[in-house]
Amino acid sequence: AVGIRVREFSVSDSEKVRDIARSCVGFTEPGRYVLWMCLRINPSFCLLAEREDGVACGYLLGMPTQESGELFVWQLGILTSEAIVSVRVAEALLRELRKECQMRDIRRILFTSTKERFEFLERVGRRVFGCSAVCDSFLLEIGEYSCYLDLVLNQ
């Protein structure tokens, strides 16, 4: 089994993140400026997953919202060639996110999702965070559901 290591990414990792985004169906490829901006706003929520051999296999881009204790996760991307280990990559990224949320007293994670991706995210999120995600409305303008996960982080 290949181990997964998660770390904050840097500007020099931008092409790795963009390559992964291009491999994900329906994802917006984040521009270099957007990645730089995310890193300037809060690098703790810009995470890169790598296999033991150094190959980037997933990333997470999140940013605090204007509401106290709330974080918006814009993208959780996993290299499509990593389909067999996609659950492990997602879990590794979300475990690191959980640590960051605990340190910063984040109590709610917001995200958008298609119906198909939501089932995967809900299952993985429940294993990592110990609680279920909720889809509260369909956003017609972007064709995805608005979802959230209320966290119980003192477990």
XYZ file of C-alpha atoms in Angstrom:
155
model
C 0.000 0.000 0.000
C 1.281 3.427 -0.966
C 1.426 6.000 1.840
C -0.065 9.463 1.411
C 1.592 12.570 2.839
C -0.273 15.903 3.102
C 1.357 19.314 3.361
C 0.595 22.948 2.660
C 1.395 23.647 -0.941
C 3.425 26.572 -2.188
C 3.420 28.696 -5.332
C 5.974 26.294 -6.824
C 3.322 23.528 -6.611
C 0.821 25.449 -8.770
C 1.300 23.307 -11.863
C 0.810 20.108 -9.846
C -2.500 21.453 -8.531
C -3.559 22.610 -11.995
C -2.671 19.182 -13.499
C -4.846 17.433 -10.923
C -7.715 19.900 -11.512
C -7.530 19.229 -15.271
C -7.937 15.509 -14.572
C -11.139 16.064 -12.523
C -14.373 16.076 -14.526
C -16.337 19.290 -14.072
C -13.621 21.152 -12.137
C -12.595 24.717 -12.837
C -8.852 24.762 -13.287
C -7.587 27.345 -10.792
C -5.397 29.957 -12.424
C -1.936 30.711 -11.092
C -3.161 34.029 -9.703
C -6.072 32.344 -7.893
C -3.683 29.843 -6.297
C -1.305 32.617 -5.286
C -4.249 34.555 -3.806
C -5.488 31.505 -1.839
C -1.990 31.048 -0.438
C -1.871 34.723 0.585
C -5.312 34.593 2.247
C -4.749 31.444 4.284
C -2.095 28.879 3.331
C -3.263 26.474 6.068
C -6.245 25.574 3.893
C -4.203 25.015 0.708
C -3.215 21.364 0.972
C -1.397 18.991 -1.366
C -1.422 15.191 -1.063
C 1.586 13.278 -2.378
C 2.384 9.605 -2.659
C 5.557 8.307 -1.009
C 7.333 8.652 -4.366
C 6.568 12.413 -4.410
C 3.849 12.274 -7.077
C 1.075 14.778 -6.322
C -2.254 12.935 -6.196
C -4.727 15.358 -4.610
C -5.296 18.836 -3.259
C -7.741 20.869 -1.210
C -8.456 24.587 -1.532
C -10.385 26.219 1.278
C -10.900 29.716 2.609
C -12.530 31.191 5.689
C -15.845 32.960 5.075
C -17.015 36.213 6.623
C -18.871 34.180 9.260
C -16.870 33.346 12.354
C -16.024 29.643 12.622
C -16.902 28.867 9.020
C -14.768 27.607 6.129
C -15.632 27.226 2.447
C -13.895 24.344 0.657
C -13.801 25.308 -3.000
C -12.110 22.207 -4.382
C -11.111 18.750 -3.216
C -9.372 17.340 -6.270
C -7.995 13.841 -6.688
C -5.925 12.758 -9.683
C -8.215 10.542 -11.775
C -5.471 7.949 -12.214
C -5.621 7.484 -8.413
C -9.189 6.124 -8.520
C -8.247 2.989 -6.582
C -6.831 5.007 -3.696
C -9.136 8.048 -4.034
C -10.788 7.350 -0.676
C -7.375 7.225 1.041
C -6.266 10.462 -0.653
C -9.516 12.232 0.295
C -9.310 10.938 3.868
C -5.696 12.110 4.206
C -6.595 15.604 2.982
C -9.668 15.799 5.225
C -7.748 14.558 8.282
C -5.286 17.419 7.800
C -8.196 19.819 7.271
C -9.742 18.566 10.507
C -6.532 19.418 12.410
C -6.509 22.922 10.923
C -10.196 23.393 11.787
C -9.563 22.329 15.386
C -6.701 24.813 15.752
C -8.785 27.652 14.290
C -12.136 26.818 15.938
C -13.861 26.206 12.595
C -17.293 24.704 13.323
C -18.868 24.532 9.861
C -17.466 23.547 6.478
C -19.400 24.740 3.435
C -18.976 23.229 -0.028
C -20.832 22.689 -3.272
C -21.203 19.327 -4.924
C -22.902 17.408 -7.667
C -25.246 14.636 -6.527
C -22.694 11.984 -7.593
C -19.738 13.543 -5.771
C -21.826 14.265 -2.669
C -22.288 10.560 -1.915
C -18.506 10.049 -1.987
C -17.813 13.193 0.070
C -20.516 12.348 2.597
C -19.115 8.846 3.150
C -15.501 10.008 3.476
C -16.452 13.046 5.563
C -18.430 10.895 8.004
C -15.388 8.637 8.513
C -13.013 11.556 9.117
C -15.250 14.007 10.999
C -17.721 11.608 12.614
C -20.750 13.533 11.377
C -22.892 13.662 8.260
C -22.936 16.328 5.583
C -26.194 18.002 4.570
C -27.312 19.295 1.162
C -29.591 22.232 1.851
C -30.412 23.639 -1.583
C -29.783 23.274 -5.303
C -27.929 26.209 -6.852
C -29.411 26.390 -10.324
C -26.899 29.000 -11.515
C -23.958 26.617 -10.999
C -25.776 23.282 -11.284
C -24.597 21.985 -7.917
C -25.943 21.560 -4.413
C -25.040 23.847 -1.530
C -23.836 21.593 1.288
C -22.410 21.867 4.761
C -20.867 19.798 7.502
C -21.321 20.875 11.130
C -18.280 19.724 13.060
C -17.908 18.214 16.479
C -14.167 18.663 16.847
C -13.556 17.866 20.494
C -13.715 14.108 19.908
